[in-house]
Tab-separated table of C-alpha atoms in Angstrom:
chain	number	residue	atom	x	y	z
A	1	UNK	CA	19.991	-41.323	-44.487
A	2	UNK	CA	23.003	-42.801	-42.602
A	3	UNK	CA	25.231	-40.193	-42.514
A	4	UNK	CA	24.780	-36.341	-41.698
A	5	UNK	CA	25.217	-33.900	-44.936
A	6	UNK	CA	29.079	-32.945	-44.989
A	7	UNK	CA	30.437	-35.668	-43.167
A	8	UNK	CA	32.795	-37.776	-45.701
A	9	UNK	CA	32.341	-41.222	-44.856
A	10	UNK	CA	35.370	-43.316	-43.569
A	11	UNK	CA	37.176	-39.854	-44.446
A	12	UNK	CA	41.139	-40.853	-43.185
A	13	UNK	CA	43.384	-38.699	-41.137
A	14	UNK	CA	46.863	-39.648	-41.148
A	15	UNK	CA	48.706	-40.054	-38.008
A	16	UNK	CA	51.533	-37.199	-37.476
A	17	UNK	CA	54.251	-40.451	-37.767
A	18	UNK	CA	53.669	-41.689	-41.582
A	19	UNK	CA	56.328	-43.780	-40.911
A	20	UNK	CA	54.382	-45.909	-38.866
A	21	UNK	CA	51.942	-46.627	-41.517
A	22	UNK	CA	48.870	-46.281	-39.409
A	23	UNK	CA	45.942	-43.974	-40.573
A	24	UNK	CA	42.779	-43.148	-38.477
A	25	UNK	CA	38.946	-43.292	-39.940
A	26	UNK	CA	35.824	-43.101	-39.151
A	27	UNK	CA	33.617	-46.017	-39.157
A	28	UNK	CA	30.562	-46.799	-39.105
A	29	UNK	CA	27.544	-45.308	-37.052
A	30	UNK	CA	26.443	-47.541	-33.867
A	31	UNK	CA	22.742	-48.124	-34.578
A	32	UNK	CA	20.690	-48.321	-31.637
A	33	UNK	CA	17.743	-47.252	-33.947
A	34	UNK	CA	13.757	-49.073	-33.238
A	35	UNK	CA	15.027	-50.980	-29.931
A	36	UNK	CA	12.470	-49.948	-28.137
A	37	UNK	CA	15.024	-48.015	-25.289
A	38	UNK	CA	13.285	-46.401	-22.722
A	39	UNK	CA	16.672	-45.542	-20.828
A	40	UNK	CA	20.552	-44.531	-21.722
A	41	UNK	CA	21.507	-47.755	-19.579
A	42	UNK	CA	19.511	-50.111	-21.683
A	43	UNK	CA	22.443	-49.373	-24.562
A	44	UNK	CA	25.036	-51.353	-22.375
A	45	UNK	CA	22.980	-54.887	-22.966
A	46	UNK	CA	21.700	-54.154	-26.290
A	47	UNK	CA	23.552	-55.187	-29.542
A	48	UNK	CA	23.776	-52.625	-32.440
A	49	UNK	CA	21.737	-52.796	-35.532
A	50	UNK	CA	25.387	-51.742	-37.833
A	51	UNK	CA	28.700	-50.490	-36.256
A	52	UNK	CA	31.082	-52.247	-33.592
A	53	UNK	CA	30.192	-52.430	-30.171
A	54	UNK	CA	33.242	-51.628	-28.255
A	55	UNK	CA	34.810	-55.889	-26.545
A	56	UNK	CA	33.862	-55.601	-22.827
A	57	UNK	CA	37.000	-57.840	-22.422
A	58	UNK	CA	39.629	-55.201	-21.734
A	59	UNK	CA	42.439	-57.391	-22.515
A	60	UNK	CA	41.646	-58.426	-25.735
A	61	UNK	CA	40.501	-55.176	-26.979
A	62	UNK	CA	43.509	-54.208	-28.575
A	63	UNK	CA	43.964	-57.281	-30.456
A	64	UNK	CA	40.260	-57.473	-31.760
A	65	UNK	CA	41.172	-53.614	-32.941
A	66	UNK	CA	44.237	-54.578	-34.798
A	67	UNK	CA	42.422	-57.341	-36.638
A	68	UNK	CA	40.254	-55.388	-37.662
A	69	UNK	CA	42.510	-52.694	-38.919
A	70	UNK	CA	44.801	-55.324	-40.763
A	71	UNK	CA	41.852	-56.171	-42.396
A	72	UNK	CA	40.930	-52.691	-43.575
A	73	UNK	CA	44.861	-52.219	-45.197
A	74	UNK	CA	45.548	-49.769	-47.474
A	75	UNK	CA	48.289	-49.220	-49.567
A	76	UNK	CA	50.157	-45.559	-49.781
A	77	UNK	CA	53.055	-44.160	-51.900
A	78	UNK	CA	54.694	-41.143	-50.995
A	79	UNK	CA	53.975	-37.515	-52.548
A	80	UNK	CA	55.468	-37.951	-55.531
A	81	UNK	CA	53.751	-41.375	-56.427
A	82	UNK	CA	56.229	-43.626	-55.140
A	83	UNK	CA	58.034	-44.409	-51.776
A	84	UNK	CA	62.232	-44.319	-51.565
A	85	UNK	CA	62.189	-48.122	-51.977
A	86	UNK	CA	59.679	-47.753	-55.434
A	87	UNK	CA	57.057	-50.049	-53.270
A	88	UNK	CA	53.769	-49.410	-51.981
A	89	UNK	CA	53.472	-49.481	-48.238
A	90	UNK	CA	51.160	-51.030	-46.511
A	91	UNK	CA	48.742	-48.686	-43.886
A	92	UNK	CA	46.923	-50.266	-40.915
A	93	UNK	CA	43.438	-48.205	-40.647
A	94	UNK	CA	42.048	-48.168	-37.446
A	95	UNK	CA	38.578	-47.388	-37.517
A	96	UNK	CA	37.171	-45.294	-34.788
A	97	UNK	CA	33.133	-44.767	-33.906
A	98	UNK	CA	31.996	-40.897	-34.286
A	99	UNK	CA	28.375	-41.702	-34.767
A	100	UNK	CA	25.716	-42.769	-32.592
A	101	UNK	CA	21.927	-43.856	-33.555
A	102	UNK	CA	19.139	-43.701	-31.057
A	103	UNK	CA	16.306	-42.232	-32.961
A	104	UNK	CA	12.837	-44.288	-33.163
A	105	UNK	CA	12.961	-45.271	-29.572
A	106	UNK	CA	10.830	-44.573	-26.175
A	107	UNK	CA	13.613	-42.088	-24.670
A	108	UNK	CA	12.189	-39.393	-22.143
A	109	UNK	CA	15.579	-38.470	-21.225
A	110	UNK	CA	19.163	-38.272	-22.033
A	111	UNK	CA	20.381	-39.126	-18.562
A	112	UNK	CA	23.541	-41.622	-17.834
A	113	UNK	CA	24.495	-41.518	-21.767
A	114	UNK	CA	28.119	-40.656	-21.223
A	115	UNK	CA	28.011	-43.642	-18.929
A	116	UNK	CA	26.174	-46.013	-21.735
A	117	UNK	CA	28.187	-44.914	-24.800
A	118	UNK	CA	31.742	-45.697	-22.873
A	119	UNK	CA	30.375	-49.298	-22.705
A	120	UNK	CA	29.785	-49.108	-26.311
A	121	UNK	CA	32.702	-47.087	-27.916
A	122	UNK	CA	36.042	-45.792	-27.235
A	123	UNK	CA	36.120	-41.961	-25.408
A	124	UNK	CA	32.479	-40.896	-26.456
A	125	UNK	CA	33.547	-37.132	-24.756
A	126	UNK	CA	36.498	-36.775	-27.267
A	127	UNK	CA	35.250	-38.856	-30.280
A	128	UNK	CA	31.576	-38.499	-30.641
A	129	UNK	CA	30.535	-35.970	-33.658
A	130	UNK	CA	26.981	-37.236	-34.457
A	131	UNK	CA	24.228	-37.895	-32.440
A	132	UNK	CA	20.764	-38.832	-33.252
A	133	UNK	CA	17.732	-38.895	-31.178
A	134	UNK	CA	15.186	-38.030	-33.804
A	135	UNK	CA	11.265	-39.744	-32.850
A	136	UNK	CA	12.126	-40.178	-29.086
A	137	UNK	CA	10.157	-38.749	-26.382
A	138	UNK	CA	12.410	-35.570	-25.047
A	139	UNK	CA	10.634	-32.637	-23.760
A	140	UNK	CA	13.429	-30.792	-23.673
A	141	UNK	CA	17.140	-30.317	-24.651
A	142	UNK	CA	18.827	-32.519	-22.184
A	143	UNK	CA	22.064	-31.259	-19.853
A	144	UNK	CA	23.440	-34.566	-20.917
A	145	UNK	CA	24.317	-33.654	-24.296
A	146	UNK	CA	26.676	-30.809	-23.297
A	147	UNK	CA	29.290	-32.908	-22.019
A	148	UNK	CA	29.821	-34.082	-25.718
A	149	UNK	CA	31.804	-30.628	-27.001
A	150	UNK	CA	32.358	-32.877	-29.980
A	151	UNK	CA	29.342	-32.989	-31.572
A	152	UNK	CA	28.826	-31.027	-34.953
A	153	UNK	CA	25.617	-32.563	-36.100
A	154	UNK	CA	22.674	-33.717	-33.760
A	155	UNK	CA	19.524	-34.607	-34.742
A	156	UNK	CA	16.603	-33.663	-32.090
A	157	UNK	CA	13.448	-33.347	-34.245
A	158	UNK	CA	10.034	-35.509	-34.153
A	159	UNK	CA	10.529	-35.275	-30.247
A	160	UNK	CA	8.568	-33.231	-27.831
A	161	UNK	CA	10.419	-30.088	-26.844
A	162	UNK	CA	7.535	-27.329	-26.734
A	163	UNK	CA	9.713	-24.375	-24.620
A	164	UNK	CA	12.195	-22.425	-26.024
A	165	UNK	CA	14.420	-22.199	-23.071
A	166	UNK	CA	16.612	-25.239	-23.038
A	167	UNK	CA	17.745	-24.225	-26.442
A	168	UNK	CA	19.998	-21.931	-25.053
A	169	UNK	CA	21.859	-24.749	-24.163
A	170	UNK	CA	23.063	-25.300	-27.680
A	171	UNK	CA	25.217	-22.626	-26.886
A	172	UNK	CA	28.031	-24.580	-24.927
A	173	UNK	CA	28.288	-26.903	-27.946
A	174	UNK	CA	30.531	-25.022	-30.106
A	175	UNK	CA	31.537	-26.940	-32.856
A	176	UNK	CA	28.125	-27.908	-33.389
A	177	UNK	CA	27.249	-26.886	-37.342
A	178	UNK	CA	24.094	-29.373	-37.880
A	179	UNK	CA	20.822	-29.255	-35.932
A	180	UNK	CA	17.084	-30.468	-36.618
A	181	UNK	CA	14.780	-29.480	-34.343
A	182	UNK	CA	11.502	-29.841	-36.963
A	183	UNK	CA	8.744	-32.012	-35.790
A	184	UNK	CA	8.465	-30.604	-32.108
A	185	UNK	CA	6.108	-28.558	-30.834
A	186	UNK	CA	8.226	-25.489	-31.023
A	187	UNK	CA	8.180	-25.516	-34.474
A	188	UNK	CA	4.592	-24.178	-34.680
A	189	UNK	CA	6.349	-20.509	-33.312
A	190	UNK	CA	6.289	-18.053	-35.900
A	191	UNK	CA	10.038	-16.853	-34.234
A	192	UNK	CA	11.080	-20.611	-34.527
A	193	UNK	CA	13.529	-20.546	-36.840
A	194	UNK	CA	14.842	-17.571	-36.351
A	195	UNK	CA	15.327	-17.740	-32.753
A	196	UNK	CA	17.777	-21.141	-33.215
A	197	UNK	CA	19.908	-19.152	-35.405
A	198	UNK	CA	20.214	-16.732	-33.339
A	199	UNK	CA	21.432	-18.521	-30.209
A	200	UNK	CA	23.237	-20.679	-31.940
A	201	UNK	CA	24.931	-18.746	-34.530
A	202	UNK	CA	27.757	-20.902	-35.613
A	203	UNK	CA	24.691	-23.474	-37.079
A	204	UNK	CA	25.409	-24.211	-41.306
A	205	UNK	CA	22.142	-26.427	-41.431
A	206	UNK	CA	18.984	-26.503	-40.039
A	207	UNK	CA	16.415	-29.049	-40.225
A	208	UNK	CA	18.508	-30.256	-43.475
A	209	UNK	CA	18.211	-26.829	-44.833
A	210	UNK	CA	21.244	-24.518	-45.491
A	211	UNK	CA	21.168	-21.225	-43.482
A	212	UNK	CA	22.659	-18.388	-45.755
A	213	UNK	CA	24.822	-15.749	-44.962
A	214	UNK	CA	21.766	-13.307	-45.237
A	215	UNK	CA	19.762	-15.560	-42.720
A	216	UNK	CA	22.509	-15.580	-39.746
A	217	UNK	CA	22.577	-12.047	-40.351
A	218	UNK	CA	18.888	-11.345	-39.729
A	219	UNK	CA	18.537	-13.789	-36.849
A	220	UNK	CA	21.949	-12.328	-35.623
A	221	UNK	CA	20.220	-9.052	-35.341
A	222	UNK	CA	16.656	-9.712	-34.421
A	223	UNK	CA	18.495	-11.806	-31.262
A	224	UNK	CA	20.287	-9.415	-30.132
A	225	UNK	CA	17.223	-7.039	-30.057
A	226	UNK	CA	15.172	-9.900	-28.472
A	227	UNK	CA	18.155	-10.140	-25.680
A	228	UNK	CA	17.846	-5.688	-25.245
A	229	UNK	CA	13.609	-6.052	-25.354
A	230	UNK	CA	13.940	-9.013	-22.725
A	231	UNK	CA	16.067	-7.044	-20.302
A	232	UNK	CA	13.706	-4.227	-20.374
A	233	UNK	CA	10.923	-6.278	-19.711
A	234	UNK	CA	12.642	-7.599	-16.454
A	235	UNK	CA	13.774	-4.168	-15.607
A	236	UNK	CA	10.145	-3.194	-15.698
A	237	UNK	CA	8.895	-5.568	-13.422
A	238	UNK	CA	11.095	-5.693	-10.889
A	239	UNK	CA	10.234	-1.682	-10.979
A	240	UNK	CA	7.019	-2.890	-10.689
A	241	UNK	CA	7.603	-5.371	-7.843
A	242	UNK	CA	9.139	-2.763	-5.866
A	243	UNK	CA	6.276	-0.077	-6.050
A	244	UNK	CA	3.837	-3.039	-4.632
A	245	UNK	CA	6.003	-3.466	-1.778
């Protein structure tokens, strides 16, 4: 699929000033998908399979952007079907990237993305919302992903992450509401499911599956006992440590 379940695509949000007749959008997702990456810095020479790679010629960036948004005019009326005048008004669109695809590649790690994506689109920290990295080569949930506070939907599975630990991570991602994570080795844990939802609560969908009131509830609970039976465990051997000594 090319878009994550519940985003709408090119879904536009008006600027405050209507008067100005410009409206924001999102388009289309920047396709880095079966190029063979084996680093983030490899995104920088590489031309997108779909999407608009952000002009490396600062000074005619804001031109190339306006063309494009002239192109993609729309035509409002006011509330009440008509403007003051009784003619449509014309709205420049500017289209802005919120997704990003890497998935099908040869990536080990995550490292120098923010650095690769500002080559490629405008403010990655602020505007990406969807990431994915599906069928790479990731062992683990990468630090590099939690500068992106953005992101509501990324897609992790058919990679290699086999620990449980890193998925705590998730945690400082808090508007994240999408997450696949089927297809790793983790998966094979009986607690697997169970254990995402309960670190990261706020998830709506896992592995393309809806998680149901009833389900955060359970994993809500059985987490927080799994925190309390943890803490006792360490409790008990550093107890132990000390009666060696």
């Amino acid at each position: 699929e090319d878009w994550p379940r519940g985003f709408a695509v090119f879904a536009m949000a008006l600027v405050p000033d209507r008067e100005a007749g410009r409206a924001i959008c999102a388009g289309p997702p920047l396709d880095f998908s079966f190029k063979e990456l084996r680093a983030s810095v490899q995104i920088e020479t590489e031309e997108p399979r779909s999407g608009v790679k952000r002009s490396s010629a600062p000074a005619k960036e804001e031109g190339a952007e306006a063309g494009a948004s002239e192109k993609a005019a729309a035509k409002e009326t006011t509330a009440g079907g008509n403007n003051s005048s009784g003619l449509d008004r014309k709205v420049v669109i500017r289209k802005i990237t919120t997704c990003v695809k890497l998935n099908n590649n040869m990536l080990e790690t995550l490292n120098g993305l923010e650095a690769a994506l500002e080559s490629a689109m405008y403010s990655p920290l602020q505007n990406l919302q969807w990431l994915d990295v599906s069928f790479n080569s990731l062992s683990s949930v990468d630090a590099e992903l939690l500068k992106f506070v953005q992101l509501k939907a990324l897609y992790l599975h058919g990679n290699c992450i086999a620990k449980f630990g890193s998925i705590q991570r998730l945690q400082k991602l808090p508007k994240l509401l999408s997450l696949t994570m089927n297809g790793n080795p983790i998966q094979s844990n009986r607690i697997y499911r169970t254990y995402i939802l309960g670190v990261v609560p706020q998830i709506r969908a896992l592995d393309h599956t809806s998680v149901t009131a009833e389900e955060a509830n359970e994993a809500a609970s059985w987490y927080r006992g799994h925190v309390r039976r943890m803490e006792v465990r360490k409790e008990q051997l550093r107890e132990l440590r000390d009666l060696q000594e």
